PDB file of C-alpha atoms and ligand atoms in Angstrom:
ATOM      1  CA  UNK A  29      57.282 147.217 202.537  1.00  0.00           C
ATOM      2  CA  UNK A  30      54.448 144.509 203.120  1.00  0.00           C
ATOM      3  CA  UNK A  31      52.898 145.085 200.288  1.00  0.00           C
ATOM      4  CA  UNK A  32      56.173 144.339 198.598  1.00  0.00           C
ATOM      5  CA  UNK A  33      56.815 140.891 200.656  1.00  0.00           C
ATOM      6  CA  UNK A  34      53.759 140.340 199.688  1.00  0.00           C
ATOM      7  CA  UNK A  35      53.892 140.809 196.215  1.00  0.00           C
ATOM      8  CA  UNK A  36      57.910 139.258 196.366  1.00  0.00           C
ATOM      9  CA  UNK A  37      55.605 136.313 197.899  1.00  0.00           C
ATOM     10  CA  UNK A  38      53.155 136.005 195.060  1.00  0.00           C
ATOM     11  CA  UNK A  39      55.477 135.849 192.400  1.00  0.00           C
ATOM     12  CA  UNK A  40      57.521 133.120 194.890  1.00  0.00           C
ATOM     13  CA  UNK A  41      54.601 130.687 194.498  1.00  0.00           C
ATOM     14  CA  UNK A  42      54.049 131.757 191.145  1.00  0.00           C
ATOM     15  CA  UNK A  43      57.288 130.478 189.917  1.00  0.00           C
ATOM     16  CA  UNK A  44      56.763 127.377 192.250  1.00  0.00           C
ATOM     17  CA  UNK A  45      53.303 126.807 190.358  1.00  0.00           C
ATOM     18  CA  UNK A  46      55.017 126.488 187.264  1.00  0.00           C
ATOM     19  CA  UNK A  47      57.929 124.366 188.298  1.00  0.00           C
ATOM     20  CA  UNK A  48      55.250 121.966 189.549  1.00  0.00           C
ATOM     21  CA  UNK A  49      53.293 122.393 186.280  1.00  0.00           C
ATOM     22  CA  UNK A  50      56.534 121.171 184.934  1.00  0.00           C
ATOM     23  CA  UNK A  51      57.743 118.636 186.804  1.00  0.00           C
ATOM     24  CA  UNK A  52      54.545 117.352 185.784  1.00  0.00           C
ATOM     25  CA  UNK A  53      54.677 117.980 182.195  1.00  0.00           C
ATOM     26  CA  UNK A  54      58.199 116.285 182.487  1.00  0.00           C
ATOM     27  CA  UNK A  55      56.434 113.402 184.710  1.00  0.00           C
ATOM     28  CA  UNK A  56      53.859 112.678 182.193  1.00  0.00           C
ATOM     29  CA  UNK A  57      56.048 112.628 178.817  1.00  0.00           C
ATOM     30  CA  UNK A  58      57.913 109.853 179.947  1.00  0.00           C
ATOM     31  CA  UNK A  59      54.234 108.022 180.445  1.00  0.00           C
ATOM     32  CA  UNK A  60      51.715 107.769 178.251  1.00  0.00           C
ATOM     33  CA  UNK A  61      52.299 111.004 176.566  1.00  0.00           C
ATOM     34  CA  UNK A  62      55.245 110.050 175.665  1.00  0.00           C
ATOM     35  CA  UNK A  63      53.155 108.111 173.092  1.00  0.00           C
ATOM     36  CA  UNK A  64      50.676 110.951 171.601  1.00  0.00           C
ATOM     37  CA  UNK A  65      53.447 113.465 171.733  1.00  0.00           C
ATOM     38  CA  UNK A  66      55.457 111.119 169.111  1.00  0.00           C
ATOM     39  CA  UNK A  67      52.561 110.885 167.255  1.00  0.00           C
ATOM     40  CA  UNK A  68      52.193 114.567 167.092  1.00  0.00           C
ATOM     41  CA  UNK A  69      55.404 114.986 165.864  1.00  0.00           C
ATOM     42  CA  UNK A  70      55.389 112.395 163.351  1.00  0.00           C
ATOM     43  CA  UNK A  71      51.846 113.267 162.033  1.00  0.00           C
ATOM     44  CA  UNK A  72      53.075 117.245 161.974  1.00  0.00           C
ATOM     45  CA  UNK A  73      56.161 115.683 159.867  1.00  0.00           C
ATOM     46  CA  UNK A  74      53.610 113.907 157.614  1.00  0.00           C
ATOM     47  CA  UNK A  75      51.321 116.899 157.127  1.00  0.00           C
ATOM     48  CA  UNK A  76      54.499 118.983 156.159  1.00  0.00           C
ATOM     49  CA  UNK A  77      55.450 116.170 153.875  1.00  0.00           C
ATOM     50  CA  UNK A  78      52.381 116.080 151.881  1.00  0.00           C
ATOM     51  CA  UNK A  79      51.837 119.679 151.653  1.00  0.00           C
ATOM     52  CA  UNK A  80      55.644 120.953 150.418  1.00  0.00           C
ATOM     53  CA  UNK A  81      56.785 117.624 148.800  1.00  0.00           C
ATOM     54  CA  UNK A  82      53.021 116.340 146.910  1.00  0.00           C
ATOM     55  CA  UNK A  83      51.227 118.909 146.821  1.00  0.00           C
ATOM     56  CA  UNK A  84      53.258 121.539 146.005  1.00  0.00           C
ATOM     57  CA  UNK A  85      54.561 119.386 143.018  1.00  0.00           C
ATOM     58  CA  UNK A  86      50.893 119.322 141.546  1.00  0.00           C
ATOM     59  CA  UNK A  87      49.638 115.857 143.214  1.00  0.00           C
ATOM     60  CA  UNK A  88      45.489 116.475 143.391  1.00  0.00           C
ATOM     61  CA  UNK A  89      43.811 112.768 143.906  1.00  0.00           C
ATOM     62  CA  UNK A  90      42.875 113.647 147.995  1.00  0.00           C
ATOM     63  CA  UNK A  91      42.481 109.679 148.433  1.00  0.00           C
ATOM     64  CA  UNK A  92      46.585 109.944 147.552  1.00  0.00           C
ATOM     65  CA  UNK A  93      46.993 112.925 149.354  1.00  0.00           C
ATOM     66  CA  UNK A  94      44.932 111.603 153.043  1.00  0.00           C
ATOM     67  CA  UNK A  95      46.780 108.255 152.582  1.00  0.00           C
ATOM     68  CA  UNK A  96      49.965 110.114 151.811  1.00  0.00           C
ATOM     69  CA  UNK A  97      48.987 111.396 155.567  1.00  0.00           C
ATOM     70  CA  UNK A  98      47.727 108.828 157.219  1.00  0.00           C
ATOM     71  CA  UNK A  99      50.419 106.416 156.964  1.00  0.00           C
ATOM     72  CA  UNK A 100      53.092 106.491 159.658  1.00  0.00           C
ATOM     73  CA  UNK A 101      56.382 106.374 156.754  1.00  0.00           C
ATOM     74  CA  UNK A 102      58.792 106.142 159.521  1.00  0.00           C
ATOM     75  CA  UNK A 103      57.682 102.617 160.648  1.00  0.00           C
ATOM     76  CA  UNK A 104      58.432 101.415 157.470  1.00  0.00           C
ATOM     77  CA  UNK A 105      62.069 102.117 157.564  1.00  0.00           C
ATOM     78  CA  UNK A 106      65.703 100.695 159.722  1.00  0.00           C
ATOM     79  CA  UNK A 107      66.240 102.711 163.074  1.00  0.00           C
ATOM     80  CA  UNK A 108      69.176 103.585 161.514  1.00  0.00           C
ATOM     81  CA  UNK A 109      67.433 106.052 158.911  1.00  0.00           C
ATOM     82  CA  UNK A 110      63.978 106.249 160.793  1.00  0.00           C
ATOM     83  CA  UNK A 111      64.626 110.134 161.793  1.00  0.00           C
ATOM     84  CA  UNK A 112      64.768 111.461 158.257  1.00  0.00           C
ATOM     85  CA  UNK A 113      61.680 109.320 157.208  1.00  0.00           C
ATOM     86  CA  UNK A 114      59.740 112.486 156.268  1.00  0.00           C
ATOM     87  CA  UNK A 115      62.814 114.034 154.069  1.00  0.00           C
ATOM     88  CA  UNK A 116      62.327 115.180 150.307  1.00  0.00           C
ATOM     89  CA  UNK A 117      64.434 111.532 149.462  1.00  0.00           C
ATOM     90  CA  UNK A 118      64.657 107.873 148.832  1.00  0.00           C
ATOM     91  CA  UNK A 119      66.119 106.070 152.165  1.00  0.00           C
ATOM     92  CA  UNK A 120      67.796 102.844 152.144  1.00  0.00           C
ATOM     93  CA  UNK A 121      66.078  99.428 153.414  1.00  0.00           C
ATOM     94  CA  UNK A 122      68.697  96.763 153.610  1.00  0.00           C
ATOM     95  CA  UNK A 123      70.111  94.460 150.993  1.00  0.00           C
ATOM     96  CA  UNK A 124      70.900  97.752 148.423  1.00  0.00           C
ATOM     97  CA  UNK A 125      67.485  98.245 147.930  1.00  0.00           C
ATOM     98  CA  UNK A 126      65.754 101.845 148.465  1.00  0.00           C
ATOM     99  CA  UNK A 127      62.330 102.859 149.490  1.00  0.00           C
ATOM    100  CA  UNK A 128      60.915 105.817 147.224  1.00  0.00           C
ATOM    101  CA  UNK A 129      60.639 109.788 147.800  1.00  0.00           C
ATOM    102  CA  UNK A 130      58.034 110.271 148.889  1.00  0.00           C
ATOM    103  CA  UNK A 131      56.597 112.377 146.078  1.00  0.00           C
ATOM    104  CA  UNK A 132      57.582 109.408 143.665  1.00  0.00           C
ATOM    105  CA  UNK A 133      55.725 106.842 145.592  1.00  0.00           C
ATOM    106  CA  UNK A 134      52.001 109.632 145.712  1.00  0.00           C
ATOM    107  CA  UNK A 135      52.798 109.920 142.049  1.00  0.00           C
ATOM    108  CA  UNK A 136      52.891 106.323 141.271  1.00  0.00           C
ATOM    109  CA  UNK A 137      49.967 106.015 143.209  1.00  0.00           C
ATOM    110  CA  UNK A 138      47.911 108.781 141.303  1.00  0.00           C
ATOM    111  CA  UNK A 139      48.471 107.719 138.103  1.00  0.00           C
ATOM    112  CA  UNK A 140      47.425 104.005 138.764  1.00  0.00           C
ATOM    113  CA  UNK A 141      43.864 105.735 139.034  1.00  0.00           C
ATOM    114  CA  UNK A 142      42.458 103.129 141.238  1.00  0.00           C
ATOM    115  CA  UNK A 143      40.014 103.519 144.641  1.00  0.00           C
ATOM    116  CA  UNK A 144      38.010 101.339 146.650  1.00  0.00           C
ATOM    117  CA  UNK A 145      38.112  98.048 146.034  1.00  0.00           C
ATOM    118  CA  UNK A 146      40.177  98.303 142.880  1.00  0.00           C
ATOM    119  CA  UNK A 147      42.626  95.414 142.662  1.00  0.00           C
ATOM    120  CA  UNK A 148      46.403  96.196 142.272  1.00  0.00           C
ATOM    121  CA  UNK A 149      49.860  94.125 141.902  1.00  0.00           C
ATOM    122  CA  UNK A 150      52.676  95.603 142.739  1.00  0.00           C
ATOM    123  CA  UNK A 151      55.946  94.589 141.544  1.00  0.00           C
ATOM    124  CA  UNK A 152      58.618  95.027 143.980  1.00  0.00           C
ATOM    125  CA  UNK A 153      57.559  95.357 148.147  1.00  0.00           C
ATOM    126  CA  UNK A 154      60.773  97.041 149.186  1.00  0.00           C
ATOM    127  CA  UNK A 155      59.354  97.852 152.977  1.00  0.00           C
ATOM    128  CA  UNK A 156      55.613  97.863 152.120  1.00  0.00           C
ATOM    129  CA  UNK A 157      54.854 101.182 152.117  1.00  0.00           C
ATOM    130  CA  UNK A 158      54.060 101.922 148.906  1.00  0.00           C
ATOM    131  CA  UNK A 159      51.745  98.605 149.757  1.00  0.00           C
ATOM    132  CA  UNK A 160      50.318 100.320 152.408  1.00  0.00           C
ATOM    133  CA  UNK A 161      49.752 103.725 150.898  1.00  0.00           C
ATOM    134  CA  UNK A 162      46.851 102.323 148.898  1.00  0.00           C
ATOM    135  CA  UNK A 163      45.256  99.873 151.529  1.00  0.00           C
ATOM    136  CA  UNK A 164      45.112 103.345 152.920  1.00  0.00           C
ATOM    137  CA  UNK A 165      43.175 104.451 149.732  1.00  0.00           C
ATOM    138  CA  UNK A 166      40.876 101.272 149.586  1.00  0.00           C
ATOM    139  CA  UNK A 167      42.637  99.406 147.676  1.00  0.00           C
ATOM    140  CA  UNK A 168      43.367  95.518 147.602  1.00  0.00           C
ATOM    141  CA  UNK A 169      46.989  94.687 147.251  1.00  0.00           C
ATOM    142  CA  UNK A 170      49.136  91.429 145.291  1.00  0.00           C
ATOM    143  CA  UNK A 171      52.756  92.488 146.019  1.00  0.00           C
ATOM    144  CA  UNK A 172      55.388  90.837 145.318  1.00  0.00           C
ATOM    145  CA  UNK A 173      59.485  90.845 146.909  1.00  0.00           C
ATOM    146  CA  UNK A 174      62.313  88.678 144.751  1.00  0.00           C
ATOM    147  CA  UNK A 175      64.588  88.966 147.874  1.00  0.00           C
ATOM    148  CA  UNK A 176      63.734  86.879 150.377  1.00  0.00           C
ATOM    149  CA  UNK A 177      64.718  88.482 153.654  1.00  0.00           C
ATOM    150  CA  UNK A 178      62.490  92.120 152.769  1.00  0.00           C
ATOM    151  CA  UNK A 179      59.613  89.662 151.600  1.00  0.00           C
ATOM    152  CA  UNK A 180      59.530  88.407 155.607  1.00  0.00           C
ATOM    153  CA  UNK A 181      60.236  92.198 156.717  1.00  0.00           C
ATOM    154  CA  UNK A 182      57.555  93.705 154.791  1.00  0.00           C
ATOM    155  CA  UNK A 183      54.759  90.896 155.657  1.00  0.00           C
ATOM    156  CA  UNK A 184      55.832  91.272 159.907  1.00  0.00           C
ATOM    157  CA  UNK A 185      55.752  95.519 158.991  1.00  0.00           C
ATOM    158  CA  UNK A 186      51.994  95.450 157.264  1.00  0.00           C
ATOM    159  CA  UNK A 187      51.247  92.716 160.335  1.00  0.00           C
ATOM    160  CA  UNK A 188      52.083  94.654 163.155  1.00  0.00           C
ATOM    161  CA  UNK A 189      49.992  97.801 161.282  1.00  0.00           C
ATOM    162  CA  UNK A 190      47.182  95.949 160.816  1.00  0.00           C
ATOM    163  CA  UNK A 191      47.086  96.847 157.365  1.00  0.00           C
ATOM    164  CA  UNK A 192      44.842  93.727 156.318  1.00  0.00           C
ATOM    165  CA  UNK A 193      44.408  94.145 152.366  1.00  0.00           C
ATOM    166  CA  UNK A 194      47.518  93.730 151.801  1.00  0.00           C
ATOM    167  CA  UNK A 195      48.641  90.254 150.385  1.00  0.00           C
ATOM    168  CA  UNK A 196      52.225  89.697 149.941  1.00  0.00           C
ATOM    169  CA  UNK A 197      54.519  86.876 148.250  1.00  0.00           C
ATOM    170  CA  UNK A 198      58.178  86.071 147.662  1.00  0.00           C
ATOM    171  CA  UNK A 199      58.957  85.161 144.266  1.00  0.00           C
ATOM    172  CA  UNK A 200      59.964  86.924 141.055  1.00  0.00           C
ATOM    173  CA  UNK A 201      57.212  89.434 140.187  1.00  0.00           C
ATOM    174  CA  UNK A 202      58.418  88.527 136.585  1.00  0.00           C
ATOM    175  CA  UNK A 203      55.345  86.564 136.001  1.00  0.00           C
ATOM    176  CA  UNK A 204      52.662  88.164 138.298  1.00  0.00           C
ATOM    177  CA  UNK A 205      50.018  86.831 139.919  1.00  0.00           C
ATOM    178  CA  UNK A 206      48.140  85.214 137.471  1.00  0.00           C
ATOM    179  CA  UNK A 207      45.171  83.343 139.719  1.00  0.00           C
ATOM    180  CA  UNK A 208      43.788  86.669 140.579  1.00  0.00           C
ATOM    181  CA  UNK A 209      44.303  88.397 137.296  1.00  0.00           C
ATOM    182  CA  UNK A 210      43.152  90.727 135.637  1.00  0.00           C
ATOM    183  CA  UNK A 211      44.015  93.732 137.278  1.00  0.00           C
ATOM    184  CA  UNK A 212      42.629  97.604 137.825  1.00  0.00           C
ATOM    185  CA  UNK A 213      45.781  99.256 137.802  1.00  0.00           C
ATOM    186  CA  UNK A 214      50.135  97.211 138.110  1.00  0.00           C
ATOM    187  CA  UNK A 215      53.060  99.071 140.164  1.00  0.00           C
ATOM    188  CA  UNK A 216      55.988  97.971 139.199  1.00  0.00           C
ATOM    189  CA  UNK A 217      58.999  99.555 141.847  1.00  0.00           C
ATOM    190  CA  UNK A 218      61.986  99.013 139.920  1.00  0.00           C
ATOM    191  CA  UNK A 219      63.098  98.990 136.482  1.00  0.00           C
ATOM    192  CA  UNK A 220      63.299  96.412 133.798  1.00  0.00           C
ATOM    193  CA  UNK A 221      64.972  97.056 130.103  1.00  0.00           C
ATOM    194  CA  UNK A 222      61.751  96.222 128.932  1.00  0.00           C
ATOM    195  CA  UNK A 223      57.978  95.745 129.871  1.00  0.00           C
ATOM    196  CA  UNK A 224      57.241  92.040 131.155  1.00  0.00           C
ATOM    197  CA  UNK A 225      55.042  90.560 128.903  1.00  0.00           C
ATOM    198  CA  UNK A 226      53.211  88.838 131.483  1.00  0.00           C
ATOM    199  CA  UNK A 227      52.245  91.451 133.329  1.00  0.00           C
ATOM    200  CA  UNK A 228      50.806  93.520 130.290  1.00  0.00           C
ATOM    201  CA  UNK A 229      48.712  90.244 129.930  1.00  0.00           C
ATOM    202  CA  UNK A 230      47.413  90.512 133.145  1.00  0.00           C
ATOM    203  CA  UNK A 231      46.061  94.814 133.005  1.00  0.00           C
ATOM    204  CA  UNK A 232      42.290  94.983 132.776  1.00  0.00           C
ATOM    205  CA  UNK A 233      40.613  96.656 129.961  1.00  0.00           C
ATOM    206  CA  UNK A 234      40.939 100.612 130.510  1.00  0.00           C
ATOM    207  CA  UNK A 235      44.099 100.071 133.391  1.00  0.00           C
ATOM    208  CA  UNK A 236      46.466 101.753 133.897  1.00  0.00           C
ATOM    209  CA  UNK A 237      49.886  99.995 134.464  1.00  0.00           C
ATOM    210  CA  UNK A 238      53.449 102.296 136.144  1.00  0.00           C
ATOM    211  CA  UNK A 239      56.810 101.355 135.509  1.00  0.00           C
ATOM    212  CA  UNK A 240      60.001 102.589 135.380  1.00  0.00           C
ATOM    213  CA  UNK A 241      61.394 101.163 132.485  1.00  0.00           C
ATOM    214  CA  UNK A 242      65.003 101.719 131.211  1.00  0.00           C
ATOM    215  CA  UNK A 243      68.535 101.175 132.504  1.00  0.00           C
ATOM    216  CA  UNK A 244      70.780 103.827 133.804  1.00  0.00           C
ATOM    217  CA  UNK A 245      68.483 106.496 131.835  1.00  0.00           C
ATOM    218  CA  UNK A 246      65.128 105.655 132.964  1.00  0.00           C
ATOM    219  CA  UNK A 247      61.279 106.465 132.287  1.00  0.00           C
ATOM    220  CA  UNK A 248      58.278 106.383 134.270  1.00  0.00           C
ATOM    221  CA  UNK A 249      55.932 105.205 132.057  1.00  0.00           C
ATOM    222  CA  UNK A 250      52.214 104.451 132.016  1.00  0.00           C
ATOM    223  CA  UNK A 251      50.502 101.836 130.009  1.00  0.00           C
ATOM    224  CA  UNK A 252      47.133 102.086 129.805  1.00  0.00           C
ATOM    225  CA  UNK A 253      45.350  98.793 127.686  1.00  0.00           C
ATOM    226  CA  UNK A 254      42.481  99.525 125.171  1.00  0.00           C
ATOM    227  CA  UNK A 255      41.208  96.590 123.919  1.00  0.00           C
ATOM    228  CA  UNK A 256      43.828  94.762 122.256  1.00  0.00           C
ATOM    229  CA  UNK A 257      46.704  98.066 122.231  1.00  0.00           C
ATOM    230  CA  UNK A 258      48.561  99.328 124.911  1.00  0.00           C
ATOM    231  CA  UNK A 259      48.597 103.438 125.129  1.00  0.00           C
ATOM    232  CA  UNK A 260      52.456 104.132 126.549  1.00  0.00           C
ATOM    233  CA  UNK A 261      53.099 107.441 128.082  1.00  0.00           C
ATOM    234  CA  UNK A 262      56.118 108.675 129.324  1.00  0.00           C
ATOM    235  CA  UNK A 263      55.565 111.311 133.066  1.00  0.00           C
ATOM    236  CA  UNK A 264      59.134 111.706 134.277  1.00  0.00           C
ATOM    237  CA  UNK A 265      62.609 110.031 134.096  1.00  0.00           C
ATOM    238  CA  UNK A 266      63.613 108.572 137.073  1.00  0.00           C
ATOM    239  CA  UNK A 267      65.832 106.691 139.112  1.00  0.00           C
ATOM    240  CA  UNK A 268      64.880 103.060 140.195  1.00  0.00           C
ATOM    241  CA  UNK A 269      66.920  99.918 141.787  1.00  0.00           C
ATOM    242  CA  UNK A 270      66.774  97.468 138.421  1.00  0.00           C
ATOM    243  CA  UNK A 271      64.338  95.051 138.199  1.00  0.00           C
ATOM    244  CA  UNK A 272      65.615  91.562 138.586  1.00  0.00           C
ATOM    245  CA  UNK A 273      65.377  87.841 138.136  1.00  0.00           C
ATOM    246  CA  UNK A 274      63.771  86.225 134.776  1.00  0.00           C
ATOM    247  CA  UNK A 275      63.626  89.741 133.331  1.00  0.00           C
ATOM    248  CA  UNK A 276      67.351  90.303 133.244  1.00  0.00           C
ATOM    249  CA  UNK A 277      67.812  86.547 131.830  1.00  0.00           C
ATOM    250  CA  UNK A 278      64.941  87.754 128.984  1.00  0.00           C
ATOM    251  CA  UNK A 279      67.794  90.407 127.850  1.00  0.00           C
ATOM    252  CA  UNK A 280      65.037  92.771 129.462  1.00  0.00           C
TER     253      UNK A 280
HETATM  254  N1  LIG B  18      57.985  99.946 146.874  1.00  0.00           N
HETATM  255  C1  LIG B  18      58.653  99.525 147.514  1.00  0.00           C
HETATM  256  C2  LIG B  18      60.885  99.666 147.193  1.00  0.00           C
HETATM  257  C3  LIG B  18      60.666  99.083 146.358  1.00  0.00           C
HETATM  258  S1  LIG B  18      62.332  98.792 145.520  1.00  0.00           S
HETATM  259  C4  LIG B  18      58.738 100.501 148.931  1.00  0.00           C
HETATM  260  O1  LIG B  18      57.303 101.158 149.261  1.00  0.00           O
HETATM  261  O2  LIG B  18      59.412 100.417 150.005  1.00  0.00           O
HETATM  262  C5  LIG B  18      62.487  97.918 145.005  1.00  0.00           C
HETATM  263  C6  LIG B  18      62.384  96.407 145.442  1.00  0.00           C
HETATM  264  O3  LIG B  18      62.054  95.789 143.960  1.00  0.00           O
HETATM  265  C7  LIG B  18      63.511  95.815 145.695  1.00  0.00           C
HETATM  266  O4  LIG B  18      62.957  95.133 147.206  1.00  0.00           O
HETATM  267  C8  LIG B  18      63.463  94.442 144.814  1.00  0.00           C
HETATM  268  O5  LIG B  18      63.965  93.749 145.948  1.00  0.00           O
HETATM  269  C9  LIG B  18      62.327  93.936 144.709  1.00  0.00           C
HETATM  270  N2  LIG B  18      62.594  93.760 143.094  1.00  0.00           N
HETATM  271  C10 LIG B  18      63.330  93.837 142.266  1.00  0.00           C
HETATM  272  N3  LIG B  18      63.335  92.964 140.956  1.00  0.00           N
HETATM  273  C11 LIG B  18      61.987  92.233 141.554  1.00  0.00           C
HETATM  274  C12 LIG B  18      61.358  91.702 140.829  1.00  0.00           C
HETATM  275  N4  LIG B  18      61.644  90.652 139.735  1.00  0.00           N
HETATM  276  N5  LIG B  18      60.128  90.588 141.631  1.00  0.00           N
HETATM  277  C13 LIG B  18      59.641  91.475 142.459  1.00  0.00           C
HETATM  278  N6  LIG B  18      61.004  91.791 143.269  1.00  0.00           N
HETATM  279  C14 LIG B  18      61.330  92.790 142.716  1.00  0.00           C
END
C-alpha cells in the first residue's frame, strides 16, 4: 500500500516536473527563444527548398546552393504571402510584379558563371532577392529597377539585411550602367522581345548574359561574348514579366 502510494507520488511529481518544463519552454518561446525558433524554422524551409526544388533539378554550383540556403527569402516578400516564401513558385511583390520561383533564381545564378569579385549588372531589381543571392556568392551587384516604389523598397530591404555589395539604381535599365561596364555577367529578370543593344555592349569578353527573350512565349537564353561576336543558346522556356520602357518604344 505504502509502496503503491509512493509510486503514485513519484508519477505525480514526474508529471509536475514535466508541466513545469513545458511551462518554462512556453515562457521562453515568448522571449529570446522565439527569434531562434523563427530562424530555425525558415532555415529548415530554405534547406528543404534547396534540396527538393534546386539540387533535384540539377543545379550543382556549391556557391549558388550555399547562397540560396543562406538568404532569408521570406524577408523579400510582402507579409501577406510570406508563409509561402519557400514554395516552388513565383510570388507577387506588388505593382503587378513577381519574385521568380526559387529554382529559376538558382538556375540563372549558375548560368552566369560568376564568383567572388565578379561584377554583375542586374536589370529588374524587383524585391532585391536575386541581387542578394548574387551578393551572398561574393559578387558585386549593380541593379536597376524601373518602378520607383519597388526600387525604394528593395533598397530598404537590402539595407536592413546589411547587404552592402548591391547598389540599386532607380530607372530604366535599357541603357545599362555604362560607368561601371564592362560586366563579368549581366542578368535580366524581365523579358524583352529582343535583346537591348547597350546591354550586349556592356558584356566583358567571355562573360555571359542570362536573359528571358520573347513576348508570350519566352526562352531563357545565355549569350556569351566571344571577341566581337556573341554566341547564344536557349536553356528552357520561361514566363517572366515584360521588360518595359525604352525597349518597348524600340519595338523590341
Ligand atoms: N529579380 C527580381 C524579380 C524581378 S521581376 C527579384 O529577385 O525579386 C522583374 C522586374 O523588372 C520588375 O520589378 C519590373 O519592374 C522590372 N523591370 C521591367 N522593365 C524594366 C526596365 N526596363 N528596367 C529596369 N527594371 C525593369
